[in-house]
Coordinates of C-alpha atoms in Angstrom, one line a residue:
X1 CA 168.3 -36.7 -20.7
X2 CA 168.9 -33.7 -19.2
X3 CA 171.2 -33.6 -15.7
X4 CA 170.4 -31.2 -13.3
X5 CA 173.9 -29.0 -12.6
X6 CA 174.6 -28.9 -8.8
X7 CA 175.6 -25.3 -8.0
X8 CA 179.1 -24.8 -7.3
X9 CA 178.7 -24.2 -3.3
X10 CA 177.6 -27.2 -2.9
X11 CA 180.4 -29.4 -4.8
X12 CA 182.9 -28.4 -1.7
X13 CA 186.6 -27.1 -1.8
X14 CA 189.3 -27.9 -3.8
X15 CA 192.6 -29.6 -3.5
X16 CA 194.0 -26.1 -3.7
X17 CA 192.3 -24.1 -2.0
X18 CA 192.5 -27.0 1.6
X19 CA 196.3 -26.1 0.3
X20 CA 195.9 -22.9 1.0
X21 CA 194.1 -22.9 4.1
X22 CA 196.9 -25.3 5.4
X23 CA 199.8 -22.6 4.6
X24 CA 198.4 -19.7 6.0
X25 CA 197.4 -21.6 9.5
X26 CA 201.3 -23.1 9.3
X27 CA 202.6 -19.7 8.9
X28 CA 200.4 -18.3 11.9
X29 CA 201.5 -20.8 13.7
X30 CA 205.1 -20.1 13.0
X31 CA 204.5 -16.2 14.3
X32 CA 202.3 -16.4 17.0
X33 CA 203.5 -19.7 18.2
X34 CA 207.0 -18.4 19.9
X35 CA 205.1 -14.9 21.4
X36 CA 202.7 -17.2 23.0
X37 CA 205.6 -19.8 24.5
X38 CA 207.4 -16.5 26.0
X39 CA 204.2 -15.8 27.8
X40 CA 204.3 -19.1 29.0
X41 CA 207.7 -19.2 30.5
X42 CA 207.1 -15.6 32.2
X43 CA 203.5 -17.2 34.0
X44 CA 206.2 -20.0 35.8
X45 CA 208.6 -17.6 37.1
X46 CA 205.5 -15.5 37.9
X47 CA 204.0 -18.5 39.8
X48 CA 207.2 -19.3 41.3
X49 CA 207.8 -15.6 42.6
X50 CA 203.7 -15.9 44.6
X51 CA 204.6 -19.4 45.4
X52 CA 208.0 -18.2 47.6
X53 CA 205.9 -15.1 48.9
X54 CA 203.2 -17.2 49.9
X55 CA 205.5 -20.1 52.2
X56 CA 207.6 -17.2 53.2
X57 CA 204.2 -15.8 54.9
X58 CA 203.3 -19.1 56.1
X59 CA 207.0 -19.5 57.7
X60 CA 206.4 -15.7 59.5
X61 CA 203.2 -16.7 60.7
X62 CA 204.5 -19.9 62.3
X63 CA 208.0 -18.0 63.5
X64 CA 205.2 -15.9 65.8
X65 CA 203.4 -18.3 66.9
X66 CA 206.2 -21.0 67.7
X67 CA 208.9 -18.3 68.3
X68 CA 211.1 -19.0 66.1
X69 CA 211.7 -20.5 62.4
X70 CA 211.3 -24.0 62.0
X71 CA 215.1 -25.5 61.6
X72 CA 216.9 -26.9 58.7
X73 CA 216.0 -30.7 59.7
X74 CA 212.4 -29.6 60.6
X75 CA 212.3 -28.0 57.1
X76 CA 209.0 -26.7 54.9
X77 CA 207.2 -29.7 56.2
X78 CA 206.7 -28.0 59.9
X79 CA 204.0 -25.5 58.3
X80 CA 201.7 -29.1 57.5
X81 CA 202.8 -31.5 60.5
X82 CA 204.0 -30.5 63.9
X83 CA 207.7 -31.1 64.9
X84 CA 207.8 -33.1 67.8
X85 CA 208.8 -30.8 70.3
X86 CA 207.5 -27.8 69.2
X87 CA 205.2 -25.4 71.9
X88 CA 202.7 -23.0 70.2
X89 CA 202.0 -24.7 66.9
X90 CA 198.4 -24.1 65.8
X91 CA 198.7 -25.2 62.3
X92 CA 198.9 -26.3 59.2
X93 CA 200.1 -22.9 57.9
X94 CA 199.4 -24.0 54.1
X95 CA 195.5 -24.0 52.7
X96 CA 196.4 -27.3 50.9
X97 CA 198.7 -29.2 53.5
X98 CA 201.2 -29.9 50.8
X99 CA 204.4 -28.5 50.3
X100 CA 204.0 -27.1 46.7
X101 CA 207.0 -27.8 43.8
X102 CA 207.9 -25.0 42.3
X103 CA 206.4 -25.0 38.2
X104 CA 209.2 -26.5 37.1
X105 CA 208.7 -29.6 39.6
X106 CA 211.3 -29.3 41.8
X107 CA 211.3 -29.0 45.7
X108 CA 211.8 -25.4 46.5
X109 CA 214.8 -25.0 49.0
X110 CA 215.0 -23.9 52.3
X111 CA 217.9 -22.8 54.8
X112 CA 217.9 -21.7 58.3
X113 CA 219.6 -19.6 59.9
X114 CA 219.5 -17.9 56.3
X115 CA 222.6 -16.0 54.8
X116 CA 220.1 -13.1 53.5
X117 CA 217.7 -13.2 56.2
X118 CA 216.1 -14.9 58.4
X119 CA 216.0 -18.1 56.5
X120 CA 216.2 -18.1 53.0
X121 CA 213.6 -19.6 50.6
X122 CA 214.4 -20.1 46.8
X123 CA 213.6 -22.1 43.6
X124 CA 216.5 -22.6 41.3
X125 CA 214.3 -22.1 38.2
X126 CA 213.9 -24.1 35.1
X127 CA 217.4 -25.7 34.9
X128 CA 217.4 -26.0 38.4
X129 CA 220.7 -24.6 39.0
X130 CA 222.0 -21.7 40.5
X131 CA 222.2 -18.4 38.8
X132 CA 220.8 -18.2 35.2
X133 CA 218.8 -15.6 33.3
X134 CA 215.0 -15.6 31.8
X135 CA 212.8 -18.6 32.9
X136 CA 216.2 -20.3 34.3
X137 CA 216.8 -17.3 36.7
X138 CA 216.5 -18.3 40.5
X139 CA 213.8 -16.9 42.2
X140 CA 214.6 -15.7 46.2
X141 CA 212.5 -14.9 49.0
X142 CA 215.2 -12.0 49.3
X143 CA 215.0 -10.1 46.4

């Protein structure tokens, strides 16, 4: 009897070469891997930075059309809901109606009368604490 050989391409791959394969995708992995993480961690604080911008607008707008900020008790929440009280208010001053966290998840924090303004409006970054450097740096409506 006389077998038919099967042609090489069609048999597959080998142990080895799967090996192979495996390595090289490990070590790009291992290069690209931490450039693309740093990339990452910039995008949050970048976030962060539009996120402060864009309540610190919505505060403005509600300052002229209430005359004044809303206080500390009335707090971020006065640019969805109207204070009791409050004359002039034509909102919500947010798209959404929600008080956005900052990318990390935490409440984003608000004082009035502010120190360095106004009011001040800040995240405290990654390890939500003040001061820190890279993705843990604060990030100030001030700055």
């Amino acid at each position: 009897m006389h077998r038919l050989k099967k042609p090489r391409s069609l048999l597959g791959f080998t142990l080895i070469e799967l090996l192979v394969a495996l390595v090289i995708l490990g070590f790009l992995a291992s290069v690209v891997g931490p450039k693309v993480m740093k990339f990452v961690a910039g995008a949050k604080s970048d976030t962060a930075r539009l996120q402060v911008e864009d309540l610190a607008a919505a505060l403005d707008m509600y300052s002229l059309e209430v005359g004044g900020y809303p206080s500390q008790d009335q707090g971020l929440e006065s640019l969805i809901e109207k204070p009791a009280g409050v004359v002039g208010w034509n909102g919500p001053y947010l798209r959404k109606k929600v008080i956005p966290k900052d990318p990390w998840g935490n409440e984003y924090h608000y004082v009035y009368p502010g120190e360095n303004g106004a009011f001040d409006l800040y995240s405290l970054g990654a390890d939500n604490r003040p001061g820190g450097d890279k993705d843990n740096a604060d990030i100030e409506s001030w700055k």
